[in-house]
Coordinates of C-alpha atoms and ligand atoms in Angstrom, one line a residue:
M35 CA 35.2 9.9 43.8
G36 CA 37.5 12.7 45.0
E37 CA 40.8 11.2 44.0
G38 CA 40.8 11.6 40.2
R39 CA 44.1 12.1 38.4
T40 CA 43.0 15.5 37.0
T41 CA 46.6 16.6 36.5
G42 CA 48.7 15.6 33.5
R43 CA 47.8 15.3 29.9
I44 CA 45.4 12.5 28.9
N45 CA 47.2 10.5 26.3
L46 CA 44.7 10.3 23.5
P47 CA 45.8 9.9 19.8
A48 CA 45.7 12.8 17.4
G49 CA 42.3 13.0 15.7
F50 CA 40.4 11.5 18.7
E51 CA 36.9 12.9 18.6
F52 CA 35.1 14.4 21.6
G53 CA 31.4 14.9 21.7
T54 CA 28.3 15.1 23.8
S55 CA 25.0 13.1 23.6
T56 CA 21.3 13.7 24.2
A57 CA 18.0 12.1 23.1
A58 CA 14.9 13.6 21.8
Y59 CA 12.4 12.7 24.5
Q60 CA 14.8 13.7 27.2
I61 CA 15.4 17.3 26.0
E62 CA 13.1 18.5 23.3
G63 CA 9.7 19.0 25.0
A64 CA 7.1 20.3 22.5
A65 CA 5.5 17.0 22.9
T66 CA 2.3 17.9 21.0
E67 CA 3.6 20.7 18.8
D68 CA 3.8 21.1 15.0
G69 CA 2.1 17.8 14.2
K70 CA 4.1 15.5 16.4
G71 CA 2.2 12.3 17.3
P72 CA 2.2 10.7 20.7
S73 CA 5.0 8.2 21.7
I74 CA 4.9 5.4 24.2
W75 CA 6.8 7.7 26.6
D76 CA 4.0 10.3 26.4
T77 CA 1.6 7.5 27.3
F78 CA 3.7 5.8 30.0
T79 CA 4.5 9.1 31.8
A80 CA 0.8 9.8 32.1
E81 CA 0.2 6.5 34.0
P82 CA 0.3 7.1 37.8
G83 CA 3.3 5.6 39.6
R84 CA 5.5 5.1 36.5
I85 CA 7.9 8.0 37.0
I86 CA 9.4 8.6 40.4
D87 CA 8.5 12.4 40.5
G88 CA 5.4 12.1 38.4
S89 CA 7.0 14.2 35.6
S90 CA 7.2 13.7 31.9
G91 CA 9.2 15.0 28.9
A92 CA 6.3 17.3 27.8
V93 CA 8.6 20.3 28.3
A94 CA 11.9 18.8 29.4
C95 CA 14.7 21.3 28.5
D96 CA 12.5 22.9 25.8
H97 CA 15.3 22.3 23.3
Y98 CA 12.8 22.3 20.5
H99 CA 12.5 26.1 20.9
R100 CA 16.1 26.7 22.0
V101 CA 18.2 25.0 19.4
G102 CA 20.2 28.1 18.6
E103 CA 21.1 28.6 22.3
D104 CA 22.0 25.0 22.8
V105 CA 24.2 24.8 19.7
A106 CA 26.0 28.0 20.8
L107 CA 26.8 26.1 24.0
M108 CA 28.2 23.2 22.0
K109 CA 30.3 25.6 20.0
R110 CA 31.7 27.2 23.2
L111 CA 32.5 23.7 24.4
G112 CA 34.6 23.0 21.3
A113 CA 33.6 19.4 20.9
D114 CA 33.9 17.8 17.5
G115 CA 30.5 16.1 17.5
Y116 CA 27.0 16.0 18.9
R117 CA 24.9 12.9 19.1
F118 CA 21.1 13.6 19.1
S119 CA 18.1 11.5 18.4
V120 CA 15.4 12.0 15.9
S121 CA 11.9 11.5 17.3
W122 CA 10.1 9.0 15.2
P123 CA 6.6 10.3 16.0
R124 CA 7.7 13.8 15.1
V125 CA 8.5 12.6 11.6
F126 CA 5.7 9.9 11.3
P127 CA 3.0 10.8 13.9
T128 CA 1.5 7.4 13.6
G129 CA 4.7 5.5 12.9
S130 CA 4.0 5.1 9.2
G131 CA 1.7 6.7 6.7
P132 CA 2.1 10.4 5.9
V133 CA 5.3 12.2 6.9
N134 CA 4.9 15.3 9.1
P135 CA 7.0 17.9 7.2
A136 CA 7.4 20.2 10.2
G137 CA 9.1 17.3 12.1
L138 CA 11.7 16.8 9.3
D139 CA 12.1 20.6 9.2
F140 CA 13.2 20.7 12.8
Y141 CA 16.0 18.2 12.3
D142 CA 17.0 19.9 9.1
R143 CA 17.5 23.1 11.0
L144 CA 19.3 21.4 13.8
V145 CA 21.8 19.7 11.4
D146 CA 22.3 23.0 9.5
E147 CA 23.0 24.8 12.7
L148 CA 25.5 22.1 13.8
V149 CA 27.4 22.1 10.5
A150 CA 27.5 25.9 10.4
N151 CA 29.2 25.8 13.8
G152 CA 31.7 23.1 12.8
I153 CA 30.1 20.3 14.8
A154 CA 29.7 16.9 13.2
P155 CA 26.1 15.6 13.7
M156 CA 25.7 12.0 14.9
A157 CA 22.0 11.0 14.4
T158 CA 20.3 8.2 16.4
L159 CA 17.1 7.1 14.9
Y160 CA 15.5 5.3 17.8
H161 CA 16.1 6.5 21.4
W162 CA 13.0 4.8 22.8
D163 CA 10.1 7.1 21.8
L164 CA 8.2 4.6 19.7
P165 CA 5.1 6.1 18.0
Q166 CA 2.2 5.0 20.2
A167 CA 0.2 3.8 17.2
L168 CA 2.8 1.1 16.6
E169 CA 2.4 -0.1 20.2
T170 CA -1.4 0.1 20.3
A171 CA -3.1 0.3 16.9
S172 CA -6.7 1.5 16.9
D173 CA -7.7 -2.2 16.4
G174 CA -5.8 -3.0 19.6
G175 CA -3.1 -4.9 17.6
A176 CA 0.4 -3.7 16.9
G177 CA 2.5 -4.7 19.9
G178 CA 5.5 -2.4 19.3
W179 CA 8.8 -4.3 19.1
L180 CA 7.1 -7.6 19.8
N181 CA 5.7 -7.3 16.2
R182 CA 8.0 -7.9 13.3
E183 CA 6.2 -5.1 11.3
T184 CA 7.7 -2.5 13.6
A185 CA 11.2 -3.3 12.2
L186 CA 9.9 -2.9 8.7
R187 CA 8.3 0.5 9.5
F188 CA 11.5 1.5 11.2
A189 CA 13.5 0.9 8.0
E190 CA 11.0 3.1 6.0
Y191 CA 11.4 5.9 8.6
A192 CA 15.2 5.6 8.4
A193 CA 15.1 6.0 4.6
V194 CA 13.0 9.2 4.9
V195 CA 15.2 10.8 7.5
A196 CA 18.4 9.9 5.6
E197 CA 17.0 11.3 2.4
R198 CA 16.4 14.7 4.2
I199 CA 19.4 15.1 6.4
G200 CA 21.8 12.4 5.2
D201 CA 23.9 14.8 3.1
R202 CA 25.1 16.5 6.4
V203 CA 25.0 13.7 9.0
A204 CA 28.5 12.4 9.7
H205 CA 27.5 9.3 11.7
W206 CA 24.4 7.2 12.2
V207 CA 23.2 5.1 15.0
P208 CA 20.0 3.2 14.2
V209 CA 18.9 1.9 17.7
N210 CA 20.1 3.2 21.1
E211 CA 20.6 0.4 23.6
P212 CA 18.3 -2.4 22.3
N213 CA 19.0 -4.3 25.5
V214 CA 17.4 -1.6 27.6
V215 CA 14.5 -1.3 25.1
S216 CA 13.6 -5.0 25.3
L217 CA 14.6 -5.9 28.9
L218 CA 13.4 -2.8 30.7
G219 CA 10.5 -1.9 28.4
Y220 CA 9.1 -5.4 27.6
A221 CA 10.6 -7.9 30.1
M222 CA 10.5 -5.9 33.3
G223 CA 8.1 -3.1 32.7
M224 CA 10.2 -0.3 34.2
H225 CA 10.3 1.6 31.0
A226 CA 7.7 2.3 28.3
P227 CA 5.6 0.5 27.2
G228 CA 5.6 -1.0 30.7
K229 CA 5.3 -4.7 29.8
A230 CA 6.6 -7.2 32.2
L231 CA 6.7 -10.3 30.0
L232 CA 9.9 -11.8 31.4
F233 CA 11.3 -14.3 28.8
D234 CA 8.3 -13.8 26.6
A235 CA 9.9 -10.4 25.7
L236 CA 12.6 -12.1 23.7
P237 CA 10.9 -11.3 20.3
A238 CA 11.2 -7.6 21.2
A239 CA 15.0 -8.0 21.3
H240 CA 15.1 -9.9 18.0
H241 CA 12.9 -7.3 16.3
A242 CA 14.9 -4.4 17.6
L243 CA 18.0 -6.1 16.2
L244 CA 16.2 -6.7 12.9
G245 CA 15.2 -3.0 12.9
H246 CA 18.9 -2.1 13.3
G247 CA 19.9 -4.4 10.4
L248 CA 17.1 -3.1 8.1
A249 CA 17.9 0.5 8.9
V250 CA 21.5 -0.1 8.1
Q251 CA 20.4 -1.3 4.7
A252 CA 18.2 1.7 4.2
L253 CA 21.0 4.1 5.3
R254 CA 23.5 2.5 3.0
A255 CA 21.1 2.8 0.1
A256 CA 20.9 6.5 0.9
G257 CA 24.7 6.8 0.8
A258 CA 25.6 6.7 4.5
T259 CA 29.3 5.9 5.1
S260 CA 29.5 5.9 8.9
I261 CA 27.0 3.7 10.6
G262 CA 27.4 2.1 14.0
T263 CA 25.6 1.1 17.2
A264 CA 25.1 2.6 20.7
N265 CA 25.0 -0.7 22.6
N266 CA 25.0 -0.5 26.4
H267 CA 27.6 -2.8 27.8
A268 CA 28.4 -3.6 31.4
P269 CA 30.9 -6.1 32.8
I270 CA 28.8 -8.5 34.8
R271 CA 30.1 -9.6 38.2
P272 CA 28.8 -12.4 40.4
A273 CA 27.6 -10.9 43.7
N274 CA 29.4 -13.7 45.6
D275 CA 32.1 -16.1 44.7
T276 CA 29.7 -19.1 44.6
D277 CA 28.8 -21.5 41.7
A278 CA 25.2 -20.4 41.8
D279 CA 26.0 -16.7 41.5
R280 CA 28.6 -17.3 38.8
A281 CA 26.0 -19.3 36.8
A282 CA 23.4 -16.5 37.3
A283 CA 26.0 -13.9 36.2
D284 CA 26.8 -15.9 33.1
L285 CA 23.2 -16.1 32.2
F286 CA 22.6 -12.4 32.7
D287 CA 25.7 -11.6 30.7
A288 CA 24.3 -13.5 27.8
L289 CA 21.0 -11.5 28.0
W290 CA 22.5 -8.1 28.7
N291 CA 25.7 -8.1 26.6
G292 CA 25.9 -11.2 24.3
M293 CA 22.4 -11.1 23.0
F294 CA 23.0 -7.7 21.4
A295 CA 26.7 -7.9 20.4
D296 CA 26.9 -11.4 19.1
P297 CA 24.2 -11.1 16.4
V298 CA 25.7 -7.8 15.2
L299 CA 29.3 -8.7 15.3
L300 CA 29.2 -12.5 14.8
G301 CA 25.9 -13.1 13.1
R302 CA 24.7 -15.6 15.7
Y303 CA 23.0 -15.6 19.1
P304 CA 24.9 -16.6 22.2
A305 CA 24.2 -19.8 24.1
M306 CA 22.1 -19.8 27.2
D307 CA 21.6 -22.9 29.4
G308 CA 23.3 -25.0 26.7
S309 CA 21.1 -24.0 23.7
S310 CA 21.3 -21.0 21.4
L311 CA 19.1 -18.0 22.3
G312 CA 18.3 -18.0 18.6
E313 CA 16.0 -21.0 19.2
A314 CA 13.7 -18.7 21.3
M315 CA 13.5 -16.1 18.6
P316 CA 10.7 -15.6 16.0
G317 CA 10.9 -15.4 12.3
P318 CA 13.4 -16.7 9.8
V319 CA 16.2 -16.3 12.3
A320 CA 19.1 -17.3 10.1
E321 CA 18.0 -14.9 7.3
D322 CA 17.5 -12.1 9.9
L323 CA 20.9 -12.7 11.4
A324 CA 22.5 -12.2 8.0
V325 CA 20.7 -8.7 7.8
I326 CA 21.6 -7.9 11.4
S327 CA 25.3 -8.7 11.0
A328 CA 25.9 -6.5 8.0
P329 CA 29.3 -4.8 8.4
L330 CA 29.4 -1.6 10.4
D331 CA 31.8 1.4 10.3
F332 CA 32.0 1.7 14.1
Y333 CA 30.9 -0.1 17.2
G334 CA 29.3 2.4 19.5
V335 CA 29.5 1.5 23.2
N336 CA 27.6 3.2 26.1
Y337 CA 29.3 2.5 29.4
Y338 CA 28.3 3.4 32.9
N339 CA 29.3 0.7 35.3
P340 CA 29.7 -3.0 36.0
M341 CA 26.6 -4.8 37.3
G342 CA 26.4 -7.3 40.1
V343 CA 24.2 -10.4 39.7
A344 CA 23.2 -13.1 42.2
A345 CA 21.2 -16.3 41.9
A346 CA 17.5 -15.9 42.6
P347 CA 15.9 -17.9 45.4
E348 CA 14.6 -21.4 44.4
G349 CA 11.4 -21.3 42.4
A350 CA 11.7 -17.6 41.3
E351 CA 10.2 -16.8 37.9
V352 CA 13.6 -15.5 36.7
P353 CA 16.8 -17.2 37.9
F354 CA 18.8 -14.1 38.7
V355 CA 18.5 -10.9 40.8
Y356 CA 20.6 -7.7 40.8
G357 CA 23.3 -7.7 43.3
E358 CA 25.6 -4.8 44.4
V359 CA 29.0 -4.0 43.1
T360 CA 30.7 -2.9 46.3
G361 CA 33.9 -1.3 47.3
Y362 CA 33.6 1.7 45.0
P363 CA 32.4 5.3 45.4
T364 CA 29.0 5.9 43.9
T365 CA 27.3 8.6 41.9
D366 CA 24.1 10.3 43.2
F367 CA 22.2 7.6 41.3
G368 CA 24.0 5.0 43.5
W369 CA 25.9 3.7 40.5
P370 CA 29.4 2.5 41.3
V371 CA 32.2 4.5 39.8
V372 CA 34.5 2.0 38.1
P373 CA 36.6 3.6 35.3
E374 CA 38.8 0.5 35.0
G375 CA 35.6 -1.4 34.1
L376 CA 35.6 0.6 30.8
T377 CA 39.2 -0.5 30.0
E378 CA 38.2 -4.1 30.9
L379 CA 35.1 -3.9 28.7
L380 CA 37.0 -2.6 25.7
L381 CA 39.7 -5.2 26.0
H382 CA 37.0 -7.9 26.4
L383 CA 35.1 -6.7 23.3
R384 CA 38.3 -6.7 21.2
A385 CA 39.2 -10.2 22.4
T386 CA 35.7 -11.6 21.9
Y387 CA 35.0 -9.9 18.6
P388 CA 38.3 -9.8 16.7
G389 CA 36.6 -8.4 13.6
M390 CA 35.0 -5.5 15.5
P391 CA 35.2 -2.2 13.7
P392 CA 36.7 0.8 15.5
V393 CA 34.9 1.8 18.7
R394 CA 33.2 5.0 19.5
I395 CA 32.1 5.6 23.1
T396 CA 28.7 6.9 22.3
E397 CA 27.8 7.5 26.0
S398 CA 29.6 7.8 29.3
G399 CA 28.8 10.0 32.2
C400 CA 27.4 10.3 35.7
S401 CA 24.6 11.8 37.7
Y402 CA 25.6 14.3 40.4
N403 CA 22.9 16.7 41.5
T404 CA 25.0 19.7 42.4
G405 CA 23.2 22.9 41.8
P406 CA 24.3 26.6 41.5
D407 CA 25.9 28.1 44.7
E408 CA 25.2 31.7 45.8
H409 CA 27.4 33.0 43.0
G410 CA 25.7 30.9 40.4
V411 CA 28.6 28.5 40.1
V412 CA 27.9 24.8 39.7
D413 CA 31.0 23.2 41.3
D414 CA 30.7 19.6 40.2
Q415 CA 34.2 18.4 40.9
A416 CA 32.9 14.8 41.2
R417 CA 31.9 14.9 37.5
I418 CA 35.3 16.3 36.5
D419 CA 37.0 13.4 38.4
Y420 CA 34.6 10.9 36.8
L421 CA 35.2 12.2 33.2
D422 CA 39.0 12.5 33.7
A423 CA 39.2 8.9 35.0
H424 CA 37.0 7.5 32.2
L425 CA 39.0 9.3 29.5
R426 CA 42.2 7.9 31.1
A427 CA 40.5 4.4 31.0
V428 CA 39.9 4.9 27.3
A429 CA 43.5 6.0 26.8
D430 CA 44.7 2.8 28.7
A431 CA 42.6 0.6 26.4
I432 CA 44.0 2.4 23.3
E433 CA 47.5 1.9 24.7
Q434 CA 46.7 -1.8 24.9
G435 CA 45.7 -1.9 21.3
V436 CA 42.0 -1.2 21.2
D437 CA 41.0 1.1 18.3
V438 CA 38.8 3.7 20.1
R439 CA 38.1 6.8 18.0
A440 CA 35.7 8.9 20.1
Y441 CA 34.2 9.7 23.5
Y442 CA 30.7 11.3 23.7
C443 CA 29.8 12.5 27.2
W444 CA 26.3 11.8 28.4
S445 CA 25.0 14.4 28.6
L446 CA 25.3 17.9 27.1
M447 CA 22.7 19.1 29.7
D448 CA 20.6 17.9 32.6
N449 CA 17.5 16.2 31.2
F450 CA 14.5 13.8 31.8
E451 CA 16.0 10.6 33.1
W452 CA 13.2 8.2 32.2
A453 CA 11.7 6.5 35.2
E454 CA 13.7 8.7 37.5
G455 CA 12.1 11.9 36.0
Y456 CA 14.2 15.0 36.8
T457 CA 15.8 13.6 39.9
Q458 CA 19.1 12.6 38.3
R459 CA 21.3 15.2 36.6
F460 CA 23.8 14.0 34.0
G461 CA 24.6 17.3 32.3
L462 CA 27.7 19.4 31.7
V463 CA 25.2 22.2 31.7
H464 CA 22.8 22.7 34.5
V465 CA 19.1 23.3 33.6
D466 CA 16.8 25.1 35.9
Y467 CA 13.5 23.3 35.1
D468 CA 11.4 26.3 36.3
T469 CA 13.1 28.9 34.3
L470 CA 14.8 26.7 31.7
V471 CA 18.0 28.8 32.2
R472 CA 21.1 26.9 31.2
T473 CA 24.3 27.3 33.4
P474 CA 27.5 25.6 32.2
K475 CA 28.9 23.7 35.2
R476 CA 32.6 23.6 36.1
S477 CA 32.8 20.2 34.3
F478 CA 31.8 22.0 31.1
D479 CA 34.8 24.3 31.3
W480 CA 37.0 21.3 32.3
Y481 CA 35.8 19.3 29.3
A482 CA 36.4 22.3 27.0
E483 CA 39.9 22.7 28.3
T484 CA 40.6 18.9 28.1
I485 CA 39.4 18.9 24.4
R486 CA 41.7 21.8 23.6
A487 CA 44.7 20.2 25.5
C488 CA 44.2 17.0 23.6
R489 CA 44.4 18.6 20.2
Ligands
IFM1978 O1 19.8 8.8 30.1 C1 20.2 7.5 29.7 C2 20.2 7.4 28.2 O2 19.0 7.8 27.6 C3 20.5 6.1 27.7 N1 21.7 5.6 28.3 C4 21.9 5.7 29.7 C5 21.6 7.2 30.2 C6 21.7 7.3 31.7 O3 20.8 6.5 32.3

């Protein structure tokens, strides 16, 4: 964006937490090691045409074998916290049944290493790598998140993980971005398991929410005192100032934002086309909503950019299409850079959900593909400008009364960006995917300095 206000202190309150975020499938590699079972992403990435560069997370950043080196980088960064995800099939190779002790050992070591270095662990339990056996059982059944049983298995897994590492984990996030799980994975088929069921995917959304609620119960029973979400939110803008585009944007807003925030924060589903989305959901919906809306300690928000939506042509299967949000610089991913969208979102959340607990920004970041120059320096000024502007956007929201406690940058290091493979780099640390050498970028030093200056 080139015109960031990278001078002058960012006015964040004392005690504000800084962190970085990653996810198991995106960094760990070791996809078949030490008893890990296959996940839906192992399967999906093996299907031709699914991933833009034909790659997979089989090796990724090889974090599984480089935990010491990576935690040392976090220590050098000086951040307060680190958000990682636990791979469900590493712990339960078939989603239920016998535990794989080596899987639990890995997270036990990671958490020990973090704590020994003064970094507070934030554990996500589901960042998309569903055990394949829960998607396709040997009898051909299962159905992943379309099946209510998956939510029950998820709660059992949550209890096992909490029993092992709960004494040292500071914060818990049961499900990362349930909207992306259900809409991209089950409605549109762009993510694993690659189902394009359109509105028939709604049960996957309900079961992911139920999984969240049941996992909260399991974590509470294990003594957890800081449990939240990592819900992806985007302000939705009509592509054109027409009634049709405004109606399409409202509909998409209900599906992307309201369908995941209202049940958690209000205990009900939003309306869509004049009736409650809850009517489209399976199961004892009212009882489930009581579980889903159990009080949380923080509301975790993943923010990247506003989204544009337009009305679909007459007769289309789905009544909206993505439209562009124009007039802003874009990242290398083509995503508009709109820091004020984060302030707007935080103010909107506070106004819509007055009982919302304190907010943690559980992800915020950008893809710029700058590599090392001839001196080995990765000069990613665009990321510095991005982070500076987004931290100031958080400070603006706090000044206007929103209780925001933390900012976790996505991501600690470049990693496997799902359907985009390795073509988009979000890291503060550059990873050479041939040698696996880590090189902190200029943004890493800037973030470290900013953290120090804000103390
Ligand atoms: O890489 C993803 C992450 O896994 C979930 N939130 C958005 C990030 C960038 O696309």
